[in-house]
Coordinates of C-alpha atoms in Angstrom, one line a residue:
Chain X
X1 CA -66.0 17.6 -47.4
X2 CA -65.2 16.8 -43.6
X3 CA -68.7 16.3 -43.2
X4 CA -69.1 13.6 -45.7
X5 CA -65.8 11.9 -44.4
X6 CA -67.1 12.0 -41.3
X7 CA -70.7 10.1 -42.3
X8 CA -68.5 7.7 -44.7
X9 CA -66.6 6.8 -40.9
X10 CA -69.6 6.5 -39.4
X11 CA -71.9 4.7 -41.6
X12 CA -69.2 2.3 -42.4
X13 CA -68.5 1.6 -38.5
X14 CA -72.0 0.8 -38.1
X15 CA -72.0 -1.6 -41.0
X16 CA -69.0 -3.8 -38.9
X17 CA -70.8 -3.8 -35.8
X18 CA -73.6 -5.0 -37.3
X19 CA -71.9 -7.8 -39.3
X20 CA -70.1 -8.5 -35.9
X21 CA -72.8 -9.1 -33.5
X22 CA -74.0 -12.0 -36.4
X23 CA -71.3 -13.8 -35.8
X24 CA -71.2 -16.7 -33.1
X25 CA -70.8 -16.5 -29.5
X26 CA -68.4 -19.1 -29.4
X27 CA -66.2 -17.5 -31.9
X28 CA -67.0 -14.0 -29.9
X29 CA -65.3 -15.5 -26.7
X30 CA -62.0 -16.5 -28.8
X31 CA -62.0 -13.1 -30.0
X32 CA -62.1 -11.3 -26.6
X33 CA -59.0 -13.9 -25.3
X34 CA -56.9 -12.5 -28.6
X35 CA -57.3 -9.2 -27.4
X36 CA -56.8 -9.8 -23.8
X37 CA -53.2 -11.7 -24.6
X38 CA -52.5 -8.9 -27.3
X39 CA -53.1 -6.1 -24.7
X40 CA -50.8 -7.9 -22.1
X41 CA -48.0 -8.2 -25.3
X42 CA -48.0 -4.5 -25.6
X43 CA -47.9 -3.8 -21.8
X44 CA -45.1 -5.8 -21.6
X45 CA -43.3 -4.2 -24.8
X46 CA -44.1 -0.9 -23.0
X47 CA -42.3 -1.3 -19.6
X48 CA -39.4 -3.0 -21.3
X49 CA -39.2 0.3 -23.2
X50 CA -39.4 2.3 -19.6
X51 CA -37.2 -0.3 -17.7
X52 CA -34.8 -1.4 -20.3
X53 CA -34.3 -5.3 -21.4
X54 CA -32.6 -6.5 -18.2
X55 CA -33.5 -9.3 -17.8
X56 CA -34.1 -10.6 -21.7
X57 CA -34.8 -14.1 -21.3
X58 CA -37.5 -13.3 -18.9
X59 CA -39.3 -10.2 -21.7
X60 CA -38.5 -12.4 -24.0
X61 CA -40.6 -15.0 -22.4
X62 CA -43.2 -13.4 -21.4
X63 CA -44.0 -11.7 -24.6
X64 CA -43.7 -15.1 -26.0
X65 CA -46.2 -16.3 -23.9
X66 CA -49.3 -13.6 -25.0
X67 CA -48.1 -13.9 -28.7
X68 CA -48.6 -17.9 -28.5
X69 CA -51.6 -17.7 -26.8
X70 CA -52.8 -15.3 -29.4
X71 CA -51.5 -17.4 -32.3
X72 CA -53.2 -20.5 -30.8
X73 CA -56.2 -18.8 -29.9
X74 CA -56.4 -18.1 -33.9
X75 CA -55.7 -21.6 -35.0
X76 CA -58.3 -22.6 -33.2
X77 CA -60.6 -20.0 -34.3
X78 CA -60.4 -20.4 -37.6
X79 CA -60.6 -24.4 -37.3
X80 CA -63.6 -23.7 -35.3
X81 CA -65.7 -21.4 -37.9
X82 CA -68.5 -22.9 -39.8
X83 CA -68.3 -20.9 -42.3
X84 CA -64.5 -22.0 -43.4
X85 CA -65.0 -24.2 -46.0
X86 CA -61.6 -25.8 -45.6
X87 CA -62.0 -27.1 -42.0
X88 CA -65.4 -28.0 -43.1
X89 CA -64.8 -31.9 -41.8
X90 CA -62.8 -31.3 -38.5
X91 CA -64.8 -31.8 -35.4
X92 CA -64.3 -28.9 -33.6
X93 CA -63.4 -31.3 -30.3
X94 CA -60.7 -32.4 -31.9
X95 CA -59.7 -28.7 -33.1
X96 CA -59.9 -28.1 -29.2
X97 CA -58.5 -30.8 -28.1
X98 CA -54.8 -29.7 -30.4
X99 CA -55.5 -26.3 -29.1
X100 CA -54.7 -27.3 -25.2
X101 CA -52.0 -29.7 -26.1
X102 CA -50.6 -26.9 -27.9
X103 CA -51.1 -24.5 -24.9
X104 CA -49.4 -27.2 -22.5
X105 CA -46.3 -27.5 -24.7
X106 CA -46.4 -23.2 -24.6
X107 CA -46.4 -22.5 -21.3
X108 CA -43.5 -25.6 -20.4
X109 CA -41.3 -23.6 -23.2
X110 CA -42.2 -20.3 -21.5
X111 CA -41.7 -21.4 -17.7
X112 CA -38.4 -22.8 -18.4
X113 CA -37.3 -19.8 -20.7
X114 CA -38.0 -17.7 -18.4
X115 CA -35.2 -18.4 -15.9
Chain N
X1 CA 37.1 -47.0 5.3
X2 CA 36.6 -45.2 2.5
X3 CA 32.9 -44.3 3.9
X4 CA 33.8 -43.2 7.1
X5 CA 36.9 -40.8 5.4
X6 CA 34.0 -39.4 3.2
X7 CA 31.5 -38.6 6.1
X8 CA 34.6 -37.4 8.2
X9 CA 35.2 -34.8 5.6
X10 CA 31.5 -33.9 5.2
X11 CA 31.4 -32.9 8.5
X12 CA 34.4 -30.5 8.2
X13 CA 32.9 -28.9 5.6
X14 CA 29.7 -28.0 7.5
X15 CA 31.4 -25.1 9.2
X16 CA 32.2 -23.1 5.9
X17 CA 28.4 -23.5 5.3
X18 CA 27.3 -20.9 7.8
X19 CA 29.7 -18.9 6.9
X20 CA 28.2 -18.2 3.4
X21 CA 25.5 -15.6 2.1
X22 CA 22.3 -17.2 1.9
X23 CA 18.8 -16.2 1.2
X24 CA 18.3 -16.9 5.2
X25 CA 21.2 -14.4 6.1
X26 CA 21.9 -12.1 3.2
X27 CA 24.9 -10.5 4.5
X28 CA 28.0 -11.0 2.4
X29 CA 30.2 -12.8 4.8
X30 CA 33.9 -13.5 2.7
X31 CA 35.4 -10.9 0.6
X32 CA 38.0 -11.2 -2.0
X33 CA 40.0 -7.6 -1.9
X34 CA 42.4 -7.2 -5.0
X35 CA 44.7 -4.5 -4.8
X36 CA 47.4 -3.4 -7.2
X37 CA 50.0 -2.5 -4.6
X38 CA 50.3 -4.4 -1.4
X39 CA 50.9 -0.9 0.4
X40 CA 47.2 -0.3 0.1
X41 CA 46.5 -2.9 2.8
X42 CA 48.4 -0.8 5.4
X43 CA 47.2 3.2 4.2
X44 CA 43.5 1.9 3.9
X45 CA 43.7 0.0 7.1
X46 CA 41.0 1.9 8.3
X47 CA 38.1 1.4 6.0
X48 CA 39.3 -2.5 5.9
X49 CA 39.1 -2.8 9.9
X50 CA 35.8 -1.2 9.6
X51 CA 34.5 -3.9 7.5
X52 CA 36.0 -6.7 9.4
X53 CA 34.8 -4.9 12.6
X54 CA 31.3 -5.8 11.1
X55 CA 32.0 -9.8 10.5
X56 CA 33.6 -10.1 7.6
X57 CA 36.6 -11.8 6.1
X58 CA 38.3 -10.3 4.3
X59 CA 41.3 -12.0 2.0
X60 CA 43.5 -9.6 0.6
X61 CA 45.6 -10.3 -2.8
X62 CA 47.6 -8.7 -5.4
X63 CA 45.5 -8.4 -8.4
X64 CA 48.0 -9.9 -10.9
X65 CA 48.2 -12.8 -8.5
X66 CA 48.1 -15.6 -10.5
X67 CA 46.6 -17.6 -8.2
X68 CA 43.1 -15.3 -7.6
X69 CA 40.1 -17.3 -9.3
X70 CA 36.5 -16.2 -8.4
X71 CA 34.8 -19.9 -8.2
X72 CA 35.8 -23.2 -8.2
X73 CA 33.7 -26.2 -9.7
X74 CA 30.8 -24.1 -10.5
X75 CA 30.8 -22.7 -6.9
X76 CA 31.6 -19.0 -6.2
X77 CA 34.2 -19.2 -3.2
X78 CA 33.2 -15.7 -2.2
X79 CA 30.2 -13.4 -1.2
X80 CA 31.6 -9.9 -2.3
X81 CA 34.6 -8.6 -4.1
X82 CA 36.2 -5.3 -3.8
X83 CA 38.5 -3.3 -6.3
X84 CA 40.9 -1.4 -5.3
X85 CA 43.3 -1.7 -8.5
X86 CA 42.9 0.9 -10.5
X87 CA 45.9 1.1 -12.5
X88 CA 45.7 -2.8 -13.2
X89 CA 45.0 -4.0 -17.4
X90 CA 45.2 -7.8 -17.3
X91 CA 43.6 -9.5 -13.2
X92 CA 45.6 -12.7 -12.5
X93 CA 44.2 -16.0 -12.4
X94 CA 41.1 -16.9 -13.9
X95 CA 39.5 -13.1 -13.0
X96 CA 38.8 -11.2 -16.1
X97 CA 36.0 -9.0 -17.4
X98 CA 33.6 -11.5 -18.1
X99 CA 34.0 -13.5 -14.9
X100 CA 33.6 -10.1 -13.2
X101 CA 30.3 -9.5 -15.1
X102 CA 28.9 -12.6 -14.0
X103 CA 30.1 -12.4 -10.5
X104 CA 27.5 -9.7 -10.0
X105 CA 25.1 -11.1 -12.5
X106 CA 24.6 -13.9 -9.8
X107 CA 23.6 -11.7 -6.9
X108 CA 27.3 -10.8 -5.3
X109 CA 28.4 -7.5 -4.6
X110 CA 31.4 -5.1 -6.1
X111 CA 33.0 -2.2 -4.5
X112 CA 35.3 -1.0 -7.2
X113 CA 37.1 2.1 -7.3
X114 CA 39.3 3.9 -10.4
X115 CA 41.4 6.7 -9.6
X116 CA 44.0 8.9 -11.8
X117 CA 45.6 6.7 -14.9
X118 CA 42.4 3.9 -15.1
X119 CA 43.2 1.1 -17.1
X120 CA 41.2 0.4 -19.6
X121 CA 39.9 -2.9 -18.0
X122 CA 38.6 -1.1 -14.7
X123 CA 36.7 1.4 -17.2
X124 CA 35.2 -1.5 -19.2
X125 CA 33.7 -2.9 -15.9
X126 CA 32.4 0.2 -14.9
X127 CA 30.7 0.7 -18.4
X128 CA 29.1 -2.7 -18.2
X129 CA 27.5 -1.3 -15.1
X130 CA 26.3 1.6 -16.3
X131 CA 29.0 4.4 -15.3
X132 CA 31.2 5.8 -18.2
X133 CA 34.2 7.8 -17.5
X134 CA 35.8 10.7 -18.7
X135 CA 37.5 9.5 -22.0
X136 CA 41.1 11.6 -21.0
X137 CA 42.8 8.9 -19.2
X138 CA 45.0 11.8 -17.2
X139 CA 41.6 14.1 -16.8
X140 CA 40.8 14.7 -13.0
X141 CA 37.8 16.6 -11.2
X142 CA 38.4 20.1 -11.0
X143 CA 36.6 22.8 -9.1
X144 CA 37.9 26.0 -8.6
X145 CA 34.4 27.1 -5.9
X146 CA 34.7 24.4 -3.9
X147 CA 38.2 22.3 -3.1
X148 CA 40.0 21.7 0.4
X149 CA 41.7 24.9 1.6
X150 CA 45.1 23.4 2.5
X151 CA 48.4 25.5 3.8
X152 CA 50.0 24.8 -0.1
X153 CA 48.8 26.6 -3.1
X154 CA 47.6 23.2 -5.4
X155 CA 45.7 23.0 -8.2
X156 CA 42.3 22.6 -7.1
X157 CA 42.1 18.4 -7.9
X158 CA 40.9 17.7 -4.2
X159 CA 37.9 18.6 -3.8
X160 CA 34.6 18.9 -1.1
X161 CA 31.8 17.9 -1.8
X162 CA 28.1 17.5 0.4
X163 CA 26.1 16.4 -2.5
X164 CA 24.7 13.1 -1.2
X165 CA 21.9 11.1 -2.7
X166 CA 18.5 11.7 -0.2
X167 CA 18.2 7.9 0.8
X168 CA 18.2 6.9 4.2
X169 CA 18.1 3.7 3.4
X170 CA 21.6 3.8 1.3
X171 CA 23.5 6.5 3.9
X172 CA 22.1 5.7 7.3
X173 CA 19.8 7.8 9.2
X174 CA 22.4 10.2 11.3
X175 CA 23.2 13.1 8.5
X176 CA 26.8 13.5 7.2
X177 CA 28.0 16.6 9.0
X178 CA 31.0 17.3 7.2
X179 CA 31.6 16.9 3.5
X180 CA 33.5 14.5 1.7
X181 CA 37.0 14.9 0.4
X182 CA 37.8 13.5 -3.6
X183 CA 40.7 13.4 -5.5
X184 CA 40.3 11.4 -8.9
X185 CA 38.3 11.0 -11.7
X186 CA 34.8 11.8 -12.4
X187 CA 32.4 9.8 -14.2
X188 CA 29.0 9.9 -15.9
X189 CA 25.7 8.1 -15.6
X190 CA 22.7 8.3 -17.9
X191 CA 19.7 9.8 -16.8
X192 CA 17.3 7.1 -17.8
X193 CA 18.8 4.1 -16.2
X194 CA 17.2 4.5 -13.1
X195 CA 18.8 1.3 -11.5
X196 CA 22.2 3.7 -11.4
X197 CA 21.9 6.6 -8.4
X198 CA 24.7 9.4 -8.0
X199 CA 25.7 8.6 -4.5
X200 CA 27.9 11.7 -4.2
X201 CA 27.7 14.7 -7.2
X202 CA 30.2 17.5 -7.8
X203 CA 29.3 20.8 -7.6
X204 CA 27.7 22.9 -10.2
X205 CA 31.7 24.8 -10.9
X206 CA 33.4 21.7 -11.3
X207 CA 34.7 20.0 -14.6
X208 CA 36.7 16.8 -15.5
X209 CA 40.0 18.0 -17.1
X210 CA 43.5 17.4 -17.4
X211 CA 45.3 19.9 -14.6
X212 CA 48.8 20.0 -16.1
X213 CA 47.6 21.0 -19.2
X214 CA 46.3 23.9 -20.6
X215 CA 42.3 23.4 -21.9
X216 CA 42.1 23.5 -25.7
X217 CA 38.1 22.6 -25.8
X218 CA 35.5 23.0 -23.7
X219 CA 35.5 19.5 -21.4
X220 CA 32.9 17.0 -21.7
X221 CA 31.7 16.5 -18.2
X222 CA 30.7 19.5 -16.2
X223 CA 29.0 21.1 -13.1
X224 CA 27.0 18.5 -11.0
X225 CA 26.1 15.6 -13.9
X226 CA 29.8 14.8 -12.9
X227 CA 29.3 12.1 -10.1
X228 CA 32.0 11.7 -7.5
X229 CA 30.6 7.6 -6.4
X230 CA 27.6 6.1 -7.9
X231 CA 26.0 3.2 -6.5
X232 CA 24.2 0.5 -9.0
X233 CA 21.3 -1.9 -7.7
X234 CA 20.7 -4.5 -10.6
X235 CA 17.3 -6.2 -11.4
X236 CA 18.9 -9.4 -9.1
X237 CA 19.5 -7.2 -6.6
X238 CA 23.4 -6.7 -6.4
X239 CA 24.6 -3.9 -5.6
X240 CA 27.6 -2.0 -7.2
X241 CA 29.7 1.0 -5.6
X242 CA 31.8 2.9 -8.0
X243 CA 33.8 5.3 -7.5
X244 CA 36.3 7.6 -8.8
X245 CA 39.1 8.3 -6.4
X246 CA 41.1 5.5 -4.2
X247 CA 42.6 7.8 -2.2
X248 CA 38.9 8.8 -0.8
X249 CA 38.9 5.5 1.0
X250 CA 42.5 6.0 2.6
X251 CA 43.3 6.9 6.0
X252 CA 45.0 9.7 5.3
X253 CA 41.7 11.3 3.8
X254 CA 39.6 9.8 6.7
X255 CA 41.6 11.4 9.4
X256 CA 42.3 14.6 8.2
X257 CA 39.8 18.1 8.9
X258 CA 38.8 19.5 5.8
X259 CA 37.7 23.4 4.9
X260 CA 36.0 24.0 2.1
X261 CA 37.1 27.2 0.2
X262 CA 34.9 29.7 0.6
X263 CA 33.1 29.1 4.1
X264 CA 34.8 29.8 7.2
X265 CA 33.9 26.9 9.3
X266 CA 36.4 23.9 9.4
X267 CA 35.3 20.7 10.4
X268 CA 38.1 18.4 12.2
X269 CA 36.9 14.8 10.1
X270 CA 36.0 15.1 7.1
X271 CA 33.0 12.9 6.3
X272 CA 34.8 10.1 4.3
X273 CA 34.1 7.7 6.7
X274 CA 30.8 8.3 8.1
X275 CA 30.0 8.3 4.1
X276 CA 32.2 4.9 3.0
X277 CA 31.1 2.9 5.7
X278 CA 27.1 3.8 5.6
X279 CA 27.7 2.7 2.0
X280 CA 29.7 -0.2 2.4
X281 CA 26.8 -0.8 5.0
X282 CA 24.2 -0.8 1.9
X283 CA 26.5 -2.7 -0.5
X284 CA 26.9 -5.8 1.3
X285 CA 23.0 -5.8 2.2
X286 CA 22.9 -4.7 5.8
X287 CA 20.3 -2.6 5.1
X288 CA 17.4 -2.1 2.6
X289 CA 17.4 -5.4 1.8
X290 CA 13.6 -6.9 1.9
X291 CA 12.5 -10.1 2.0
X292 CA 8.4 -10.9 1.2
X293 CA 6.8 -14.4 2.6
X294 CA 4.1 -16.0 3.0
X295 CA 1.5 -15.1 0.2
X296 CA -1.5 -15.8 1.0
X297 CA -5.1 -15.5 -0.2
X298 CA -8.4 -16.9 0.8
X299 CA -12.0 -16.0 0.8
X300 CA -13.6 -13.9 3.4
X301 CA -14.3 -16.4 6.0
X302 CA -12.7 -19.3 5.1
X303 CA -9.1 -20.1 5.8
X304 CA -7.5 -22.2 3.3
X305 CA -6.9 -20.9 -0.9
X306 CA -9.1 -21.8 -3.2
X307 CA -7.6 -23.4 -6.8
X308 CA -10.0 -20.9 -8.4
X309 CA -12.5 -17.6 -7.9
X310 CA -15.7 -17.0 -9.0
X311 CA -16.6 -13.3 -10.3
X312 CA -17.9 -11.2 -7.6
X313 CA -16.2 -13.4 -4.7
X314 CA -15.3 -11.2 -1.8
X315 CA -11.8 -12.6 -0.8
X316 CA -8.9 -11.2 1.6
X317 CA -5.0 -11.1 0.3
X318 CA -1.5 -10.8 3.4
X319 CA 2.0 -10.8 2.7
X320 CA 4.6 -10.4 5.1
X321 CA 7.7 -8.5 4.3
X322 CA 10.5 -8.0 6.3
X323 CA 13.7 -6.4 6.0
X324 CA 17.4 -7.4 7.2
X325 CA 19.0 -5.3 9.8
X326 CA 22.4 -7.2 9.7
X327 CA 22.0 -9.6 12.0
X328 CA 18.0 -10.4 11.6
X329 CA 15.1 -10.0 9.8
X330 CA 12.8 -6.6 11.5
X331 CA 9.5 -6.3 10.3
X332 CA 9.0 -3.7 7.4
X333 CA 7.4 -0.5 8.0
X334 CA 5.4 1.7 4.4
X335 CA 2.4 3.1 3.7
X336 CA 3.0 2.4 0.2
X337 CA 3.3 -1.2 -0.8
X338 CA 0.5 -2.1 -3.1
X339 CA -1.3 -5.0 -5.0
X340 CA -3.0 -5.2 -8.5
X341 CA -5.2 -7.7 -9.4
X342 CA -4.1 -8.1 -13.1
X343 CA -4.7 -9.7 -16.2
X344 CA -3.6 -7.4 -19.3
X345 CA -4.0 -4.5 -16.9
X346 CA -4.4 -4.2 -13.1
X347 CA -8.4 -4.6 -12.7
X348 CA -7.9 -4.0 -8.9
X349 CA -4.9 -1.7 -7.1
X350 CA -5.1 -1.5 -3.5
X351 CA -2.7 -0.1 -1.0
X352 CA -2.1 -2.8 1.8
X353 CA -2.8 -2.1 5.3
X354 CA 0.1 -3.1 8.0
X355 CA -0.4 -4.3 11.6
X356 CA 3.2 -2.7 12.1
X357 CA 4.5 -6.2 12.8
X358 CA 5.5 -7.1 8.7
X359 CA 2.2 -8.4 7.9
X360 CA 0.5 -6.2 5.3
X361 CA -3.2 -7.5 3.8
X362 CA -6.5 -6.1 2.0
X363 CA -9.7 -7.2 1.0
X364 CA -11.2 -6.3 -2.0
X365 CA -13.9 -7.7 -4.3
X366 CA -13.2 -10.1 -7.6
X367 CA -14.5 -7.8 -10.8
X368 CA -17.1 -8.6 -13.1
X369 CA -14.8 -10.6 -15.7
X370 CA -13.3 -14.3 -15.8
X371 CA -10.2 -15.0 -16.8
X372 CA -6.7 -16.1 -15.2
X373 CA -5.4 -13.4 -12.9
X374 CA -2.1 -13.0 -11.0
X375 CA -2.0 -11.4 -7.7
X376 CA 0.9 -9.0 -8.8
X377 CA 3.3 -6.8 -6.4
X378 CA 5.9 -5.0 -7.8
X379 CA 7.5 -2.8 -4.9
X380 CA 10.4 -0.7 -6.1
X381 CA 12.0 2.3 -4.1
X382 CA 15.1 3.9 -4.1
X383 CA 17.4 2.0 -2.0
X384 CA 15.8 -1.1 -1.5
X385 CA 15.8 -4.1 -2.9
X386 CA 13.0 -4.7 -5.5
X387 CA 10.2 -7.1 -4.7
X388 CA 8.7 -8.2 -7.4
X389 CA 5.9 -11.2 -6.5
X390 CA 3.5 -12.8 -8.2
X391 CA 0.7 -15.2 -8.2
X392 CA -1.6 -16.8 -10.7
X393 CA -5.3 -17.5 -10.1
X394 CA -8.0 -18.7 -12.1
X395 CA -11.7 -16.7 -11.8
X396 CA -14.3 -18.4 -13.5
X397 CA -18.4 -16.9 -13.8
X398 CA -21.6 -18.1 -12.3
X399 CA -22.4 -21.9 -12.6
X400 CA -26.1 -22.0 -14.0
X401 CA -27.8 -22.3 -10.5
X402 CA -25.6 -19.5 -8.9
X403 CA -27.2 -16.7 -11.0
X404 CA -30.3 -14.6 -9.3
X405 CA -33.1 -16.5 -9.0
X406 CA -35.7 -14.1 -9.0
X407 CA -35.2 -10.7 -10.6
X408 CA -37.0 -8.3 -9.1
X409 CA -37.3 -6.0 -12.7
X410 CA -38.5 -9.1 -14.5
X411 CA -41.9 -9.6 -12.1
X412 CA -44.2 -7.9 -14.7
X413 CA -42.5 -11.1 -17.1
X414 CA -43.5 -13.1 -14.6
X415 CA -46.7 -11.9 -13.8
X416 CA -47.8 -12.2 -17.3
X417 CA -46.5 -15.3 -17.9
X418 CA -48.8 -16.9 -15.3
X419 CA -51.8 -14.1 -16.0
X420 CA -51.8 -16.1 -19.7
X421 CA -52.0 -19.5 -18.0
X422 CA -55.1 -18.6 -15.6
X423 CA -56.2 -16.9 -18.5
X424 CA -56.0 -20.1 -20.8
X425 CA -57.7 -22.2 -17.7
X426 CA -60.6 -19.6 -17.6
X427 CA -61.0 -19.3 -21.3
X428 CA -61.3 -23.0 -21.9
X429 CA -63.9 -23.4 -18.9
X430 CA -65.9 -20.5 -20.5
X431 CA -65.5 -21.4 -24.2
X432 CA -66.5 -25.3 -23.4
X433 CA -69.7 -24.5 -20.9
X434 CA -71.3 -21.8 -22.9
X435 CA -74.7 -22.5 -24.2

């Protein structure tokens, strides 16, 4: 019975990996940046833990900044996929282009927040 | 004319000016003495010279005298009074009970004494400062252990007694060799006033009864709760000596030797007058009485007050306090004199520091919480006068740019804050330029 378990596990993470490396590189690059800032979110979560919430403005803030940049990175993931029928006639410049406006107005919010 | 008979008169009136108490010079200067029998001028002589030694006037009048009034357009025309009419019901004049009361309710001083047969009007005063006596009007002190051995067999009513308060403040700093010599009546104070001390106590044997009559219950004021003269020192600072027996303050008692029953050794003055005239010493504020000056307060470093703190100031507090010595003011010398820094409660208590010369000061650090504070010091001991100062000052918290500006347990925030901008920079470079 573990056995078969096992083979299910395996068989079925081969099938993902092999659906993943289809995909785009472009979209491949957003996904690496979503982990990157999701990885720093739970550092952060996990010193504040340690260290306590001293400072809160400033955990606050910089938790804030890795959960916005993972949010944006999404937005402009899923703006930028060809196969999403919806966003089918946006340009994926102008999908960009909102993307760093977006990240401009983040990181003023954040630097200021962070006192 | 009429301007020049005006200043003319202003000017005579300048003398009688420096000749009144003031808070500059706190010693009483006149003294109204009422007495119930004119012979009391001439077999107390002693005790009287002994205050006018000192600087004092003393005016002398038959209490009934209808003629004695206390003030005169709102002004009292004297510093002190003293009581030596025990046996008097109605006072002359415009003196009664009331006018008494609020003689010493404005500062001024009383030295009143009861003896055997007390009207009714010298026990009301003494209630409305605290004392009560013994209901019997003809009950005396009586102690069989410890009255004056004298050559004729009497019944035991004048009695010895070396039960001073401990104060050297109130009876001097030389001790009281010999013990004191009573003959009166004895009164009562309650233990939980504590602005009214037992000067001198009875022993533990003695009790207030009636000698020429036999004891039909057991009496009401025994053993050594019986005080002989009590002393009162009101919130204002007056100061009341009461006690029980005129003919203690007579020559007759000052001069003689006294023996008490029981011990062999005799002494040839009995301590009345060491004891009356130490006390007189402390009624009419010639010593223990304290003055305090110059609060001040500033910041460490800085010389002039601030109108407010801010939380976590570090700031430096000095008073000066100095205390009469009858003819000046000497620096005063404790170890104990403290300040709070209060609001609701003390937040800060610190014992001042003195540089011996009346200046006393600390340094301490504003706590964590804003509010209005008062600098608060409430100095009461037992024979002084109570000092009682205090001084309001706001404390307010950080303005927005006086917080920490960078926090050294909030660098990983930091860090990862910026890490997301280079990141974003390197991501768009990467995501725009790849093929």
């Amino acid at each position: 019975m573990a056995r078969s378990t096992t083979k299910d596990a395996q068989a079925l993470f081969h099938s993902l990996r092999s659906a993943y490396s289809a995909t785009p590189t472009n979209l491949k690059i957003i996904d690496l940046y979503v982990i990157f800032a999701v990885l720093t979110a739970i550092i952060q979560v996990g010193y504040m833990a340690i260290v306590g919430s001293f400072p809160f403005n400033s955990f606050l803030s910089g938790v804030l900044s890795c959960v916005g940049t993972a949010v944006l990175a999404v937005c402009l993931r899923i703006q930028v996929n060809k196969e999403n029928k919806e966003f089918k006639d946006l340009p994926p410049e102008r999908a960009f282009a909102d993307f760093v406006l977006c990240n401009l107005v983040l990181h003023l919010v954040i630097i200021n927040f962070m006192g | 004319m009429s301007r020049f008979v005006v200043f003319l008169t202003l000017i005579a009136l300048l003398p009688t000016l420096s000749f009144s108490f003031s808070p500059e010079n706190p010693t009483d200067r006149r003294i109204l003495v009422l007495l119930d029998d004119i012979s009391l001028k001439s077999s107390h002589s002693l005790f009287f010279k002994s205050l006018q030694s000192r600087g004092f006037e003393l005016e002398f009048k038959l209490a009934d005298d209808p003629k004695i009034s206390l003030q005169r357009y709102g002004q009292y025309l004297y510093d002190g009074l003293i009581l030596f009419s025990p046996t008097i019901e109605r006072f002359g004049g415009s003196v009664d009970l009331a006018a008494i009361l609020d003689f010493v309710d404005s500062g001024h001083d009383l030295i009143m004494s009861a003896d055997v047969s007390a009207s009714d009007l010298i026990r009301e005063i003494a209630t409305e400062c605290g004392v009560e006596f013994d209901e019997d009007p003809a009950a005396m002190v009586i102690d069989h252990t410890s009255f004056a051995v004298s050559d004729t067999e009497g019944d035991h009513t004048l009695i010895v007694s070396d039960d001073f308060i401990k104060s050297d403040v109130i009876l001097g700093k030389e001790k009281i060799e010999a013990p004191v010599l009573f003959r009166g009546i004895g009164h009562s104070t309650n233990p939980a006033n504590s602005l009214v001390l037992k000067a001198l106590s009875a022993s533990p044997a003695a009790y207030s009864a009636n000698p020429k009559s036999k004891l039909s219950n057991p009496p009401s004021l025994t053993g050594s709760a019986i005080s002989l003269v009590s002393v009162v020192q009101a919130r204002n600072n007056a100061r009341v000596l009461i006690s029980g027996s005129l003919s203690m303050f007579s020559n007759r008692l000052f001069r003689s030797g006294v023996q008490k029953a029981g011990s062999s050794t005799k002494h040839e003055k009995s301590g009345n007058e060491q004891f009356l005239t130490e006390l007189s010493r402390w009624v009419f504020h010639e010593r223990g009485h304290l003055k305090a000056v110059n609060v001040s307060h500033h910041n460490v470093g800085e010389a002039d007050e601030p109108s407010m703190y801010r939380i976590k100031d570090d700031l430096e507090y000095s008073v000066e306090i100095y205390e009469w010595s009858g003819t000046s003011w000497e620096p005063y010398i404790a170890e104990d004199v403290q300040v709070q820094f209060y609001m609701m409660s003390p937040y800060v208590l610190k014992t001042l520091s003195t540089n011996q010369k009346g200046l006393y000061y600390t340094a301490f650090k504003v706590p964590d919480v804003y509010g209005v504070f008062q600098f608060k010091v409430e100095y009461q001991r037992l024979g002084y006068t109570s000092l009682s100062l205090s001084k309001q000052i706001p404390v307010r918290p950080f303005r927005h740019n006086e917080y920490e500006r960078f926090i050294t347990a909030a660098f990983p925030y930091y860090g990862s804050s910026f890490t997301m901008m280079a990141g974003f920079f390197i991501f768009s470079i990467v995501y725009l330029y790849n093929k």
